[in-house]
Amino acid sequence: MPIPLRVLIIEDNDDDLALILRELRRGDYEVSHERARTETEIRQSLAGNSLQAILCCDDGLPHLSAPQVLEIAKEIAPHLPFLLLSGAMNIDHAIETVKAGADDHIPKDNLARLVPALQRELAEKARTGQAASAGETAPLKEIWRSLTAIRSALQSAWIDVMIITLGAIIAIALFIEFSWSERLGWVNVGTSLFVFVVFIGLAMGARYGRGVGHKRRAEIEVRAAQLTEEVSKRERIEQTLTENNQTFRTFIHTTPLAVISLSLERKVQLWNAAAERMFGWKQDEVIGKLMPPSLEGSPEELVRLRDFSKRDSHIDMEVTRQRKDGSPIELSLSIAPLRNAQGRINGTILVLADITERKHADTQILKLNRDLETHARNMKIANEQLKRESEERAVTEQILRNVNNQLTTSVDELKERTRQMQLLGEMSDALQACSLLTDAYPIISHFLAQFFPANIGALYLHDPARKLVEIAATWGDVKEQYLETIFTSEDCWALRRGQFHHVTADKDGLRCKHAQHTPSYVCIPMSAQGETLGILHMRELNPHSILDATGLRLAITVGDQLSLALANLRLRDELRQQAIRDPITKLFNRRYMEETLIREVSRAQRNDQSLSVIMIDIDHFKEFNDSFGHEAGDLVLQSLARFLSTRVRGSDVACRYGGEEFTLILPSATLDLARKRAEQIREGIQSIQVKYGGQTLGPITLSLGVAVFPDHGVTGEAILQLADAALYRAKQTGRNRVVISSE
């Protein structure tokens, strides 16, 4: 049956509040809560008597920190348990609050500790309250009575002397009152002695009282020393716990191992930085949610792990999982159970290490071991043959020498293979860092020269639009041997057949037209995702040398690696072009124009140069669309774009501004040069005839506006607006003309 619980929660984030309430309800609590976000609300809530605990869950309230909240709680309700919940970024305030007297601190990324900590503190407060109401009141009263007795005993220390003296005086007085005959009577003498003895007894009683006071005071001093030692010990324990907690959190968030904590429902409670790097999911994507399916493994493994989470045992295993991007990863997985304050298992903790490289190395080592075992068997056979045929010692020695040579050759091959694998990894990393195809060409030349130092060759890229293959990168001393710079795809048998084509000097065969006079060469086609990218062409420096099978396998592997890298670079370049190019005219779009204008204006300011902007608008463009349709209008736009592309310099930028408007950015162009260029464009476009559907669409005329930096404006935005205003005046004054901003 749920336990009623009424708490004050200090939190201004709705999501965090929902997580905390859910965690409390999971702990078999029927939660009734009051929420406070300001000092006034906190004081009003604490003024009531129905609360059982205070949860300070937000250390970032306006003008109110956790230590200040604790001070208010101590002032109004010191009997309530005070638990601080905070994130990793507020650890300094958390330590300060714990030192100031907070009962416990729970990190927000480990809310599984909340219920055990609250149960412990409620039990402790209940036990402390009972002791205060019964057991502790009596010792305090007893101490007060003892202190009173000690004070009385100390104050009456002189009374014993006074009592004895008084008794002696009274006894003497009684004795004197009797006559000599009466004094000699034993009764009267006994009466005097009795009075004297009584007063001596009273004095001894007073002395005994003083002794009891001294003893009680000593006991109180010993108890005070014990209490002081207990307080010091608790402070040392709290300091040690704080340091250990900080050390543990630092270790969790800095360790290269992925650390994941799961509840019994397989929901993620802890996800450290190494897990983010290893798998690709951020903390806010997984905390409080079910474990990503790609990390759970097969259904059989999931059932096995669920059964394990209910047992008190530890398990280590190696598994294969998938990252967020779908790529596989080999892992070493260690799993251990987590327990709450009552000792019950309430979750599991997973520690994972990336062993992909180690598994790959194990595979290589296994292969080497098989090779070594093979060679060892050969050695054994050779030794047995040596024992059986001692008369053929010379032959056996020759066999041993051959085996030794094979081992040496195998080791050398292994070293070379290791070097090649390392080079492949370095080349792949370098190509991944490139953003443009042109950046990749020198890198490819550098690594191909290391892969094939005894050869020369070139990387050719295929242009599907023109059906041509052009040289992109070379290596080796290509000056001594002529290499075709461009040829058709039909001139290479490797491209036509879709497989590598190897020609040697001692064997007649089909020769590619681009290598008719080369005695020995190999062409390796490169393709990715069904698209032909080009070829890797390689020649032997010695015409009579033949590329062996190992060399061919390496060349094919390098070609495949280059194919993937070039395909990725080409895809990135295509995406970049789509982002900055207009799909109809293929000119740069407005976004690229605005970025370029800002950059070119800054360059003109640094170099103290001019910069001109020409705004262009097609006159009566709407009539083309209305009369012939939008396809005809697109054809007019494309014709103007092609015309502008042939009339700009390499440093000029032609853009489609929007609709039928175009923009030209002319770096280093003065006003006279911009005016002349605008007139040339206006006159030249009229000579172009655009045909659509078998009929001529009519002459194209343009209205142009010109503005120059810094003559007309000092910012790119101002120049663009002035050029647009000049264009508007050109259209208002009759169209088919050039208007300068200052005119």
mmCIF file of N, CA and C in Angstrom, residues 316-403:
data_model
loop_
_atom_site.group_PDB
_atom_site.id
_atom_site.type_symbol
_atom_site.label_atom_id
_atom_site.label_comp_id
_atom_site.label_asym_id
_atom_site.label_seq_id
_atom_site.Cartn_x
_atom_site.Cartn_y
_atom_site.Cartn_z
ATOM 1 N N ASP A 316 30.810 -10.675 -17.779
ATOM 2 C CA ASP A 316 31.636 -10.031 -18.809
ATOM 3 C C ASP A 316 31.389 -10.751 -20.125
ATOM 4 N N MET A 317 31.261 -9.977 -21.186
ATOM 5 C CA MET A 317 31.013 -10.579 -22.490
ATOM 6 C C MET A 317 31.465 -9.618 -23.584
ATOM 7 N N GLU A 318 31.646 -10.145 -24.779
ATOM 8 C CA GLU A 318 31.969 -9.337 -25.948
ATOM 9 C C GLU A 318 30.788 -9.396 -26.902
ATOM 10 N N VAL A 319 30.341 -8.222 -27.352
ATOM 11 C CA VAL A 319 29.138 -8.130 -28.179
ATOM 12 C C VAL A 319 29.399 -7.194 -29.343
ATOM 13 N N THR A 320 28.502 -7.251 -30.318
ATOM 14 C CA THR A 320 28.517 -6.339 -31.466
ATOM 15 C C THR A 320 27.234 -5.521 -31.435
ATOM 16 N N ARG A 321 27.367 -4.219 -31.480
ATOM 17 C CA ARG A 321 26.219 -3.314 -31.450
ATOM 18 C C ARG A 321 26.326 -2.306 -32.600
ATOM 19 N N GLN A 322 25.349 -1.420 -32.669
ATOM 20 C CA GLN A 322 25.334 -0.381 -33.709
ATOM 21 C C GLN A 322 25.267 0.989 -33.062
ATOM 22 N N ARG A 323 26.052 1.918 -33.635
ATOM 23 C CA ARG A 323 26.000 3.309 -33.178
ATOM 24 C C ARG A 323 24.728 3.977 -33.684
ATOM 25 N N LYS A 324 24.571 5.239 -33.308
ATOM 26 C CA LYS A 324 23.394 6.000 -33.736
ATOM 27 C C LYS A 324 23.350 6.131 -35.249
ATOM 28 N N ASP A 325 24.531 6.262 -35.912
ATOM 29 C CA ASP A 325 24.568 6.403 -37.367
ATOM 30 C C ASP A 325 24.465 5.068 -38.093
ATOM 31 N N GLY A 326 24.287 3.959 -37.354
ATOM 32 C CA GLY A 326 24.126 2.656 -37.975
ATOM 33 C C GLY A 326 25.405 1.875 -38.142
ATOM 34 N N SER A 327 26.562 2.479 -37.885
ATOM 35 C CA SER A 327 27.823 1.775 -38.058
ATOM 36 C C SER A 327 28.025 0.763 -36.929
ATOM 37 N N PRO A 328 28.601 -0.408 -37.240
ATOM 38 C CA PRO A 328 28.804 -1.428 -36.204
ATOM 39 C C PRO A 328 29.982 -1.084 -35.310
ATOM 40 N N ILE A 329 29.953 -1.592 -34.087
ATOM 41 C CA ILE A 329 31.042 -1.388 -33.138
ATOM 42 C C ILE A 329 31.180 -2.645 -32.294
ATOM 43 N N GLU A 330 32.423 -3.108 -32.132
ATOM 44 C CA GLU A 330 32.711 -4.264 -31.281
ATOM 45 C C GLU A 330 32.963 -3.760 -29.862
ATOM 46 N N LEU A 331 32.355 -4.419 -28.869
ATOM 47 C CA LEU A 331 32.415 -3.917 -27.498
ATOM 48 C C LEU A 331 32.789 -5.025 -26.523
ATOM 49 N N SER A 332 33.523 -4.631 -25.492
ATOM 50 C CA SER A 332 33.716 -5.466 -24.316
ATOM 51 C C SER A 332 32.751 -4.954 -23.253
ATOM 52 N N LEU A 333 31.822 -5.803 -22.819
ATOM 53 C CA LEU A 333 30.709 -5.395 -21.958
ATOM 54 C C LEU A 333 30.846 -6.045 -20.589
ATOM 55 N N SER A 334 30.847 -5.203 -19.545
ATOM 56 C CA SER A 334 30.842 -5.679 -18.162
ATOM 57 C C SER A 334 29.576 -5.164 -17.493
ATOM 58 N N ILE A 335 28.843 -6.075 -16.828
ATOM 59 C CA ILE A 335 27.561 -5.731 -16.225
ATOM 60 C C ILE A 335 27.590 -6.147 -14.752
ATOM 61 N N ALA A 336 27.109 -5.249 -13.896
ATOM 62 C CA ALA A 336 27.012 -5.544 -12.465
ATOM 63 C C ALA A 336 25.693 -4.979 -11.942
ATOM 64 N N PRO A 337 25.125 -5.594 -10.899
ATOM 65 C CA PRO A 337 23.847 -5.095 -10.356
ATOM 66 C C PRO A 337 24.050 -3.863 -9.476
ATOM 67 N N LEU A 338 23.005 -3.033 -9.394
ATOM 68 C CA LEU A 338 22.968 -1.875 -8.501
ATOM 69 C C LEU A 338 21.950 -2.138 -7.390
ATOM 70 N N ARG A 339 22.259 -1.684 -6.187
ATOM 71 C CA ARG A 339 21.377 -1.933 -5.041
ATOM 72 C C ARG A 339 20.944 -0.613 -4.417
ATOM 73 N N ASN A 340 19.741 -0.616 -3.842
ATOM 74 C CA ASN A 340 19.274 0.565 -3.129
ATOM 75 C C ASN A 340 19.703 0.475 -1.666
ATOM 76 N N ALA A 341 19.228 1.410 -0.866
ATOM 77 C CA ALA A 341 19.649 1.462 0.531
ATOM 78 C C ALA A 341 19.195 0.237 1.322
ATOM 79 N N GLN A 342 18.122 -0.427 0.883
ATOM 80 C CA GLN A 342 17.647 -1.635 1.569
ATOM 81 C C GLN A 342 18.327 -2.910 1.071
ATOM 82 N N GLY A 343 19.265 -2.777 0.123
ATOM 83 C CA GLY A 343 19.982 -3.939 -0.376
ATOM 84 C C GLY A 343 19.305 -4.633 -1.523
ATOM 85 N N ARG A 344 18.148 -4.132 -1.985
ATOM 86 C CA ARG A 344 17.464 -4.759 -3.116
ATOM 87 C C ARG A 344 18.057 -4.279 -4.428
ATOM 88 N N ILE A 345 18.087 -5.163 -5.422
ATOM 89 C CA ILE A 345 18.594 -4.797 -6.748
ATOM 90 C C ILE A 345 17.568 -3.897 -7.423
ATOM 91 N N ASN A 346 18.007 -2.702 -7.804
ATOM 92 C CA ASN A 346 17.103 -1.747 -8.464
ATOM 93 C C ASN A 346 17.618 -1.295 -9.828
ATOM 94 N N GLY A 347 18.622 -1.984 -10.360
ATOM 95 C CA GLY A 347 19.121 -1.608 -11.686
ATOM 96 C C GLY A 347 20.441 -2.291 -11.972
ATOM 97 N N THR A 348 21.019 -1.944 -13.085
ATOM 98 C CA THR A 348 22.307 -2.500 -13.503
ATOM 99 C C THR A 348 23.190 -1.374 -14.002
ATOM 100 N N ILE A 349 24.493 -1.594 -13.925
ATOM 101 C CA ILE A 349 25.468 -0.653 -14.482
ATOM 102 C C ILE A 349 26.292 -1.376 -15.537
ATOM 103 N N LEU A 350 26.467 -0.712 -16.674
ATOM 104 C CA LEU A 350 27.177 -1.287 -17.808
ATOM 105 C C LEU A 350 28.445 -0.479 -18.044
ATOM 106 N N VAL A 351 29.573 -1.161 -18.164
ATOM 107 C CA VAL A 351 30.847 -0.529 -18.522
ATOM 108 C C VAL A 351 31.291 -1.134 -19.846
ATOM 109 N N LEU A 352 31.478 -0.272 -20.864
ATOM 110 C CA LEU A 352 31.747 -0.744 -22.217
ATOM 111 C C LEU A 352 33.027 -0.127 -22.745
ATOM 112 N N ALA A 353 33.790 -0.931 -23.451
ATOM 113 C CA ALA A 353 35.027 -0.467 -24.098
ATOM 114 C C ALA A 353 34.977 -0.848 -25.576
ATOM 115 N N ASP A 354 35.433 0.064 -26.408
ATOM 116 C CA ASP A 354 35.475 -0.167 -27.853
ATOM 117 C C ASP A 354 36.668 -1.058 -28.180
ATOM 118 N N ILE A 355 36.385 -2.277 -28.642
ATOM 119 C CA ILE A 355 37.460 -3.230 -28.958
ATOM 120 C C ILE A 355 37.470 -3.559 -30.449
ATOM 121 N N THR A 356 36.922 -2.625 -31.267
ATOM 122 C CA THR A 356 36.883 -2.881 -32.709
ATOM 123 C C THR A 356 38.291 -3.088 -33.261
ATOM 124 N N GLU A 357 39.189 -2.191 -32.898
ATOM 125 C CA GLU A 357 40.560 -2.319 -33.397
ATOM 126 C C GLU A 357 41.217 -3.579 -32.848
ATOM 127 N N ARG A 358 40.934 -3.900 -31.567
ATOM 128 C CA ARG A 358 41.542 -5.100 -30.999
ATOM 129 C C ARG A 358 41.043 -6.365 -31.695
ATOM 130 N N LYS A 359 39.719 -6.399 -32.017
ATOM 131 C CA LYS A 359 39.173 -7.559 -32.713
ATOM 132 C C LYS A 359 39.806 -7.715 -34.087
ATOM 133 N N HIS A 360 39.991 -6.551 -34.749
ATOM 134 C CA HIS A 360 40.656 -6.603 -36.053
ATOM 135 C C HIS A 360 42.080 -7.125 -35.899
ATOM 136 N N ALA A 361 42.766 -6.614 -34.857
ATOM 137 C CA ALA A 361 44.133 -7.087 -34.623
ATOM 138 C C ALA A 361 44.140 -8.572 -34.272
ATOM 139 N N ASP A 362 43.129 -9.027 -33.488
ATOM 140 C CA ASP A 362 43.058 -10.457 -33.155
ATOM 141 C C ASP A 362 42.899 -11.316 -34.407
ATOM 142 N N THR A 363 42.088 -10.795 -35.347
ATOM 143 C CA THR A 363 41.921 -11.536 -36.601
ATOM 144 C C THR A 363 43.241 -11.651 -37.347
ATOM 145 N N GLN A 364 43.961 -10.529 -37.399
ATOM 146 C CA GLN A 364 45.262 -10.546 -38.065
ATOM 147 C C GLN A 364 46.225 -11.492 -37.353
ATOM 148 N N ILE A 365 46.206 -11.435 -36.006
ATOM 149 C CA ILE A 365 47.111 -12.313 -35.250
ATOM 150 C C ILE A 365 46.738 -13.776 -35.460
ATOM 151 N N LEU A 366 45.423 -14.053 -35.520
ATOM 152 C CA LEU A 366 44.996 -15.431 -35.754
ATOM 153 C C LEU A 366 45.493 -15.940 -37.100
ATOM 154 N N LYS A 367 45.408 -15.066 -38.099
ATOM 155 C CA LYS A 367 45.907 -15.453 -39.420
ATOM 156 C C LYS A 367 47.415 -15.700 -39.388
ATOM 157 N N LEU A 368 48.108 -14.807 -38.673
ATOM 158 C CA LEU A 368 49.557 -14.999 -38.546
ATOM 159 C C LEU A 368 49.873 -16.297 -37.809
ATOM 160 N N ASN A 369 49.080 -16.578 -36.778
ATOM 161 C CA ASN A 369 49.313 -17.826 -36.039
ATOM 162 C C ASN A 369 49.111 -19.044 -36.938
ATOM 163 N N ARG A 370 48.073 -18.968 -37.793
ATOM 164 C CA ARG A 370 47.873 -20.092 -38.715
ATOM 165 C C ARG A 370 49.060 -20.228 -39.668
ATOM 166 N N ASP A 371 49.538 -19.069 -40.147
ATOM 167 C CA ASP A 371 50.712 -19.123 -41.030
ATOM 168 C C ASP A 371 51.920 -19.693 -40.301
ATOM 169 N N LEU A 372 52.103 -19.261 -39.051
ATOM 170 C CA LEU A 372 53.241 -19.765 -38.281
ATOM 171 C C LEU A 372 53.085 -21.257 -37.976
ATOM 172 N N GLU A 373 51.834 -21.678 -37.704
ATOM 173 C CA GLU A 373 51.609 -23.107 -37.459
ATOM 174 C C GLU A 373 51.928 -23.922 -38.703
ATOM 175 N N THR A 374 51.547 -23.363 -39.842
ATOM 176 C CA THR A 374 51.869 -24.058 -41.101
ATOM 177 C C THR A 374 53.373 -24.199 -41.273
ATOM 178 N N HIS A 375 54.059 -23.063 -41.033
ATOM 179 C CA HIS A 375 55.524 -23.128 -41.143
ATOM 180 C C HIS A 375 56.119 -24.051 -40.095
ATOM 181 N N ALA A 376 55.539 -24.079 -38.889
ATOM 182 C CA ALA A 376 56.051 -24.973 -37.847
ATOM 183 C C ALA A 376 55.877 -26.440 -38.248
ATOM 184 N N ARG A 377 54.720 -26.722 -38.869
ATOM 185 C CA ARG A 377 54.519 -28.109 -39.333
ATOM 186 C C ARG A 377 55.548 -28.477 -40.406
ATOM 187 N N ASN A 378 55.795 -27.524 -41.259
ATOM 188 C CA ASN A 378 56.823 -27.795 -42.283
ATOM 189 C C ASN A 378 58.176 -28.045 -41.647
ATOM 190 N N MET A 379 58.495 -27.269 -40.603
ATOM 191 C CA MET A 379 59.765 -27.481 -39.892
ATOM 192 C C MET A 379 59.810 -28.866 -39.247
ATOM 193 N N LYS A 380 58.662 -29.268 -38.681
ATOM 194 C CA LYS A 380 58.624 -30.581 -38.025
ATOM 195 C C LYS A 380 58.852 -31.704 -39.041
ATOM 196 N N ILE A 381 58.179 -31.543 -40.168
ATOM 197 C CA ILE A 381 58.363 -32.563 -41.221
ATOM 198 C C ILE A 381 59.817 -32.609 -41.667
ATOM 199 N N ALA A 382 60.417 -31.415 -41.794
ATOM 200 C CA ALA A 382 61.821 -31.370 -42.221
ATOM 201 C C ALA A 382 62.731 -32.033 -41.198
ATOM 202 N N ASN A 383 62.449 -31.790 -39.894
ATOM 203 C CA ASN A 383 63.281 -32.411 -38.854
ATOM 204 C C ASN A 383 63.129 -33.938 -38.841
ATOM 205 N N GLU A 384 61.881 -34.415 -39.004
ATOM 206 C CA GLU A 384 61.679 -35.869 -39.038
ATOM 207 C C GLU A 384 62.400 -36.485 -40.230
ATOM 208 N N GLN A 385 62.325 -35.785 -41.342
ATOM 209 C CA GLN A 385 63.022 -36.299 -42.518
ATOM 210 C C GLN A 385 64.525 -36.313 -42.306
ATOM 211 N N LEU A 386 65.036 -35.326 -41.542
ATOM 212 C CA LEU A 386 66.471 -35.287 -41.249
ATOM 213 C C LEU A 386 66.882 -36.489 -40.410
ATOM 214 N N LYS A 387 66.021 -36.870 -39.429
ATOM 215 C CA LYS A 387 66.338 -38.034 -38.601
ATOM 216 C C LYS A 387 66.296 -39.328 -39.418
ATOM 217 N N ARG A 388 65.308 -39.446 -40.286
ATOM 218 C CA ARG A 388 65.162 -40.693 -41.045
ATOM 219 C C ARG A 388 66.217 -40.825 -42.135
ATOM 220 N N GLU A 389 66.601 -39.726 -42.667
ATOM 221 C CA GLU A 389 67.507 -39.796 -43.817
ATOM 222 C C GLU A 389 68.753 -38.969 -43.523
ATOM 223 N N SER A 390 69.518 -39.444 -42.594
ATOM 224 C CA SER A 390 70.754 -38.757 -42.244
ATOM 225 C C SER A 390 71.737 -38.711 -43.410
ATOM 226 N N GLU A 391 71.651 -39.750 -44.313
ATOM 227 C CA GLU A 391 72.574 -39.768 -45.462
ATOM 228 C C GLU A 391 72.260 -38.656 -46.452
ATOM 229 N N GLU A 392 71.055 -38.109 -46.355
ATOM 230 C CA GLU A 392 70.693 -37.019 -47.269
ATOM 231 C C GLU A 392 70.724 -35.677 -46.527
ATOM 232 N N ARG A 393 71.712 -35.530 -45.674
ATOM 233 C CA ARG A 393 71.821 -34.328 -44.865
ATOM 234 C C ARG A 393 71.879 -33.067 -45.726
ATOM 235 N N ALA A 394 72.556 -33.150 -46.782
ATOM 236 C CA ALA A 394 72.704 -31.958 -47.623
ATOM 237 C C ALA A 394 71.351 -31.499 -48.176
ATOM 238 N N VAL A 395 70.562 -32.524 -48.601
ATOM 239 C CA VAL A 395 69.242 -32.180 -49.121
ATOM 240 C C VAL A 395 68.367 -31.577 -48.014
ATOM 241 N N THR A 396 68.442 -32.191 -46.828
ATOM 242 C CA THR A 396 67.647 -31.707 -45.708
ATOM 243 C C THR A 396 68.057 -30.286 -45.319
ATOM 244 N N GLU A 397 69.368 -30.046 -45.299
ATOM 245 C CA GLU A 397 69.833 -28.699 -44.975
ATOM 246 C C GLU A 397 69.323 -27.680 -45.991
ATOM 247 N N GLN A 398 69.294 -28.109 -47.256
ATOM 248 C CA GLN A 398 68.762 -27.207 -48.268
ATOM 249 C C GLN A 398 67.278 -26.918 -48.031
ATOM 250 N N ILE A 399 66.532 -27.965 -47.609
ATOM 251 C CA ILE A 399 65.107 -27.770 -47.308
ATOM 252 C C ILE A 399 64.938 -26.786 -46.156
ATOM 253 N N LEU A 400 65.759 -26.954 -45.114
ATOM 254 C CA LEU A 400 65.684 -26.047 -43.973
ATOM 255 C C LEU A 400 66.002 -24.613 -44.387
ATOM 256 N N ARG A 401 66.999 -24.492 -45.242
ATOM 257 C CA ARG A 401 67.319 -23.139 -45.716
ATOM 258 C C ARG A 401 66.143 -22.549 -46.486
ATOM 259 N N ASN A 402 65.497 -23.410 -47.286
ATOM 260 C CA ASN A 402 64.330 -22.911 -48.032
ATOM 261 C C ASN A 402 63.203 -22.475 -47.101
ATOM 262 N N VAL A 403 62.954 -23.297 -46.064
ATOM 263 C CA VAL A 403 61.909 -22.943 -45.107
ATOM 264 C C VAL A 403 62.256 -21.636 -44.393
#
